[in-house]
Amino acid sequence: MSKQQMKAIGLLEYLPVDQPESLLDVLIDKPEPTGKDLLIRVKAISVNPVDVKVRAPKNKTENTPKILGWDVAGIVEQAGPEVSLFKPGDEVYYAGSIARPGGNSEFHLVDERIVGFKPATLEFAHAAALPLTAITAWEGLFDRLGVSPHTEHNEGKTILIIGAAGGVGSIATQLAKHAGLTVIGTASRPESAEWATNMGADHIINHYEAFLPQLEALGLATVDYIFCLNSTDTHWMNMAETIAPQGKICSIVETDEPLDLTLLKNKSVTFVWELMFTRPLFQTPDLIEQHKLLNEVSRMIDKGSLRTTVAQILSPINAANLRKAHGLLEEGRMTGKIVVENFE
């Protein structure tokens, strides 16, 4: 008996996004859940820099369509036999695993331990903007930098968020502010500075200029934490100069050149990476933490202490709209997130 088919957007060649073959409308087999997997009916997806990086031109071809997409909001269609956290009909949101096919398809399989209940107050499109950036921001702040979630522990402490108006920066700014930190965000354009300020940044500095004089103008000699969301090697000297003794730096952006960690030695500074795919990629024992944090983000959204970061919504979910979304991201001028909703 032949398998049921479903719509998806995939690629066979890694091409510039202005070429129609860079992302294709395809039909693939509808999967079936086993173990702890949920089968999700996809209602909305959002696009992240990781999609663009994976799709970027390279000398490689695929025999079967490669499906991208690591931000999904949808409805549980079916649950695997070992599922205990969800049931069919539940509205959920998640980022998934880069080791598995992405969510740019009508139905998608995902391990329940990295899925959260969708915020009740949000439509699917606005929920789809959140998972990858919320997980990255949460893990970066609370797991990697070790920021306390309790405001009384952060009185007088400062964080510099490099790239505060982007997807991760928009959430990180809100979470850091909610935790009681003084937030200095970087932005280079009036519209991105305004966006970061609206997300809760106390001060804005320009990341194309030296950090120290701008911080000194704000009455700050150093900052306690730095969360780097843009071009780690470009900002490395500025970060080393402005981080406080015994401070902590976290980055999510890989480098083209080795970093000179010796610059941090005299200050006994901690440097740490954050990749939100680490837990699902390596099936770490604490995998369930992503389920827990997504549920906490939902609670904060529904309570009004955190807000979604949608900047643009496209419809329907098809190759043409995903090529458009990738193109907008590649321009490097986005504030917030691009979402694509509804299969036709």
XYZ file of C-alpha atoms in Angstrom:
344
model
C 0.000 0.000 0.000
C 1.454 3.383 -1.038
C 2.151 5.985 1.634
C 0.045 9.116 1.948
C 1.744 12.200 0.495
C 1.988 15.721 1.885
C 3.101 19.122 0.624
C 6.516 20.426 1.608
C 9.123 22.973 0.559
C 12.582 21.534 -0.007
C 15.773 21.754 -2.003
C 17.796 19.429 -4.191
C 20.575 21.910 -5.039
C 22.165 24.627 -2.917
C 21.580 27.759 -4.967
C 21.273 31.560 -4.602
C 17.801 32.429 -3.345
C 16.944 34.447 -6.459
C 16.925 31.189 -8.469
C 13.520 29.442 -8.556
C 15.152 26.037 -7.969
C 16.698 27.181 -4.649
C 13.491 26.195 -2.821
C 10.890 23.952 -4.452
C 7.295 22.925 -3.835
C 7.461 19.132 -3.469
C 5.373 16.141 -2.397
C 6.922 13.777 0.156
C 5.684 10.857 2.267
C 3.633 11.794 5.317
C 5.523 10.421 8.361
C 4.126 8.320 11.206
C 5.037 8.887 14.862
C 6.883 6.260 16.891
C 8.372 6.362 20.389
C 8.184 9.850 21.948
C 7.421 11.576 18.631
C 4.440 13.788 17.931
C 2.995 14.193 14.442
C 2.171 17.885 14.102
C -0.210 19.481 11.609
C 1.827 22.577 10.719
C -0.115 25.846 10.833
C 2.704 28.419 10.697
C 6.493 28.523 10.444
C 9.108 31.227 10.760
C 12.471 31.696 9.102
C 15.795 32.085 10.903
C 19.428 32.717 9.897
C 20.069 28.969 10.297
C 17.724 28.320 7.327
C 19.761 30.697 5.182
C 23.056 29.147 6.323
C 21.898 25.606 5.537
C 20.503 26.649 2.139
C 23.557 28.758 1.166
C 25.191 27.854 -2.189
C 27.619 24.932 -2.048
C 28.826 22.158 -4.340
C 26.452 19.500 -3.130
C 23.198 17.936 -4.285
C 20.492 15.936 -2.529
C 18.896 12.732 -3.847
C 15.677 13.444 -1.978
C 14.351 16.895 -1.043
C 16.017 18.401 2.028
C 13.395 20.094 4.182
C 14.385 23.169 6.193
C 12.499 25.033 8.907
C 13.159 25.167 12.650
C 10.231 27.136 14.040
C 6.764 25.604 14.011
C 3.354 26.257 15.527
C 0.672 23.669 14.943
C -1.705 21.040 16.298
C -0.878 17.544 17.532
C -2.361 15.206 14.926
C -1.113 11.928 16.363
C 1.086 10.797 19.270
C 3.657 8.013 19.385
C 3.166 5.105 21.833
C 5.633 6.515 24.426
C 4.221 10.070 24.461
C 3.074 11.272 27.892
C 3.061 15.079 27.724
C 0.593 15.776 24.876
C -2.506 14.403 23.191
C -4.100 14.879 19.736
C -5.695 18.306 19.426
C -3.150 20.108 21.634
C -1.873 23.382 20.201
C 1.929 23.480 20.383
C 5.057 25.319 19.294
C 8.715 24.265 19.024
C 11.985 24.598 17.100
C 12.783 20.926 16.449
C 16.174 19.361 15.785
C 18.662 20.211 13.045
C 19.537 16.502 12.897
C 16.044 15.707 11.538
C 13.938 16.981 8.621
C 12.709 20.530 9.206
C 9.156 21.735 9.665
C 8.461 23.298 6.256
C 5.877 20.596 5.509
C 2.177 19.969 6.095
C 2.977 17.448 8.835
C 6.120 17.151 10.931
C 7.615 14.727 13.474
C 9.161 16.094 16.671
C 10.235 14.657 20.029
C 7.695 15.736 22.662
C 10.509 16.678 25.093
C 11.409 19.764 23.018
C 7.802 20.902 22.438
C 5.822 23.433 24.469
C 2.138 24.306 24.712
C 1.414 27.275 22.433
C 0.608 30.527 24.249
C -3.183 30.605 24.514
C -3.316 34.327 23.753
C -1.445 34.049 20.432
C -2.535 33.020 16.969
C -0.377 30.320 15.347
C 1.540 32.839 13.223
C 2.620 34.903 16.215
C 3.522 31.773 18.190
C 5.663 30.435 15.328
C 7.973 33.445 15.648
C 9.044 32.453 19.145
C 10.552 28.980 19.723
C 14.072 29.088 18.259
C 14.782 32.622 19.408
C 13.192 32.088 22.831
C 15.164 28.884 23.453
C 18.414 30.537 22.303
C 17.839 33.635 24.423
C 16.750 31.651 27.484
C 19.619 29.159 27.329
C 22.142 31.911 26.556
C 21.077 34.053 29.497
C 20.179 31.549 32.183
C 22.116 28.364 31.303
C 25.303 29.702 29.680
C 25.798 33.152 31.241
C 24.322 31.993 34.533
C 22.090 35.045 34.951
C 19.730 34.609 37.876
C 16.022 34.760 36.965
C 15.408 36.505 40.292
C 15.474 40.300 40.014
C 16.885 40.853 43.506
C 20.107 39.074 42.468
C 20.651 41.376 39.472
C 20.362 44.801 41.057
C 23.013 47.095 39.562
C 24.167 44.473 37.043
C 24.482 45.229 33.343
C 24.292 43.243 30.101
C 25.383 44.291 26.632
C 23.358 42.597 23.875
C 25.082 42.861 20.495
C 22.384 42.770 17.810
C 19.501 43.651 20.108
C 16.929 44.250 17.348
C 17.202 40.828 15.704
C 15.094 37.761 16.462
C 17.155 36.446 19.392
C 18.043 39.960 20.559
C 14.381 40.950 20.761
C 13.624 38.097 23.167
C 16.922 38.321 25.066
C 16.328 42.019 25.721
C 12.895 41.309 27.195
C 14.098 38.376 29.314
C 17.137 40.288 30.610
C 14.983 43.296 31.492
C 12.432 41.040 33.188
C 15.285 39.544 35.255
C 16.208 43.009 36.499
C 19.359 43.686 34.473
C 20.193 47.066 32.969
C 20.183 46.332 29.227
C 22.479 48.069 26.741
C 21.541 47.027 23.223
C 23.486 47.627 20.031
C 21.856 48.880 16.839
C 23.072 50.916 13.881
C 19.913 52.291 12.267
C 17.156 54.506 13.725
C 14.485 51.871 13.069
C 16.483 49.059 14.719
C 17.349 51.314 17.667
C 13.651 52.137 18.081
C 12.711 48.422 17.895
C 15.298 47.477 20.559
C 14.129 50.299 22.803
C 10.522 49.135 22.421
C 11.667 45.647 23.467
C 13.000 47.118 26.725
C 16.602 48.193 26.140
C 17.623 50.921 28.601
C 20.384 52.282 26.355
C 21.457 51.891 22.717
C 25.007 52.058 21.360
C 26.232 51.665 17.774
C 28.074 48.406 17.055
C 29.995 50.032 14.179
C 31.774 52.334 16.640
C 34.116 51.592 19.564
C 32.094 50.339 22.534
C 34.113 51.794 25.428
C 33.646 55.539 24.703
C 29.910 54.983 24.177
C 29.604 53.069 27.450
C 31.642 55.707 29.287
C 29.237 58.349 27.967
C 26.491 56.380 29.744
C 28.524 56.357 32.954
C 29.630 52.739 32.563
C 33.254 51.587 32.583
C 32.430 47.901 32.015
C 29.475 45.501 31.713
C 28.890 42.322 33.733
C 27.581 40.203 30.858
C 27.838 40.300 27.069
C 25.496 38.329 24.796
C 26.912 38.420 21.269
C 24.346 37.731 18.532
C 26.304 39.169 15.603
C 29.787 38.653 14.117
C 31.784 37.388 17.094
C 35.219 38.019 15.576
C 34.310 41.558 14.440
C 33.335 42.549 17.987
C 35.929 40.481 19.879
C 38.311 43.322 20.757
C 35.435 45.554 21.862
C 34.043 42.746 24.024
C 37.407 41.991 25.635
C 37.860 45.683 26.404
C 34.460 46.317 27.954
C 33.685 43.106 29.872
C 34.061 43.442 33.639
C 36.665 41.454 35.578
C 35.144 38.001 36.262
C 32.417 38.832 33.763
C 30.891 36.416 31.251
C 30.556 36.488 27.467
C 28.252 34.216 25.449
C 28.080 34.100 21.656
C 25.840 32.277 19.204
C 27.813 33.171 16.043
C 30.651 30.956 14.794
C 33.887 32.633 13.725
C 35.978 32.528 10.555
C 39.197 33.088 12.499
C 40.324 31.701 15.883
C 39.527 33.944 18.857
C 42.385 35.200 21.023
C 41.132 33.962 24.395
C 44.284 35.309 26.052
C 42.644 38.747 25.909
C 40.266 37.501 28.628
C 42.867 35.913 30.909
C 43.843 38.802 33.190
C 40.188 39.535 33.908
C 39.368 35.827 34.521
C 36.480 36.193 32.068
C 34.264 33.238 31.097
C 33.535 32.694 27.399
C 30.838 30.224 26.394
C 28.971 29.223 23.227
C 25.212 28.761 22.917
C 23.570 26.537 20.304
C 19.938 25.750 20.978
C 20.229 22.537 18.921
C 22.811 21.037 21.316
C 20.281 19.286 23.544
C 18.295 17.571 20.737
C 21.414 16.975 18.610
C 23.189 15.042 21.372
C 20.040 13.771 23.141
C 21.363 15.191 26.408
C 19.872 13.873 29.678
C 18.271 17.283 30.303
C 16.434 17.365 26.955
C 13.145 17.985 28.798
C 14.423 21.461 29.796
C 13.380 22.817 26.373
C 9.817 21.625 26.994
C 9.868 23.332 30.394
C 11.291 26.642 29.174
C 8.869 26.844 26.239
C 5.994 26.342 28.684
C 7.432 29.104 30.882
C 7.710 31.412 27.853
C 4.045 30.635 27.061
C 3.110 31.546 30.627
C 5.016 34.835 30.375
C 3.395 35.651 27.018
C -0.097 34.945 28.355
C 0.628 37.014 31.472
C 1.822 39.933 29.348
C 5.403 40.028 30.658
C 6.858 38.891 27.312
C 5.701 39.607 23.776
C 6.143 38.018 20.401
C 8.455 39.582 17.827
C 6.678 39.216 14.480
C 7.669 41.872 11.955
C 6.061 40.427 8.808
C 3.598 37.626 7.951
C 3.416 35.992 4.513
C 0.759 33.552 3.288
C 0.469 30.801 2.100
C 3.328 28.432 2.980
C 4.942 27.743 -0.388
C 8.335 27.916 -2.103
C 7.787 31.408 -3.512
C 7.055 32.923 -0.101
C 9.919 31.053 1.562
C 12.325 32.309 -1.131
C 11.031 35.823 -0.403
C 11.565 35.344 3.349
C 15.103 33.996 2.818
C 15.883 36.961 0.589
C 14.718 39.440 3.224
C 16.885 37.740 5.855
C 19.912 37.754 3.573
C 19.672 41.552 3.269
C 20.678 41.685 6.946
C 18.332 44.537 7.825
C 15.495 42.647 9.525
C 14.096 43.631 12.881
C 12.010 40.912 14.494
C 10.837 37.778 12.691
C 9.319 36.766 9.334
C 6.489 34.230 9.570
C 4.780 32.203 6.830
C 1.370 30.707 7.586
C -1.217 28.314 6.122
C -0.782 25.635 3.482
C -3.273 26.009 0.635
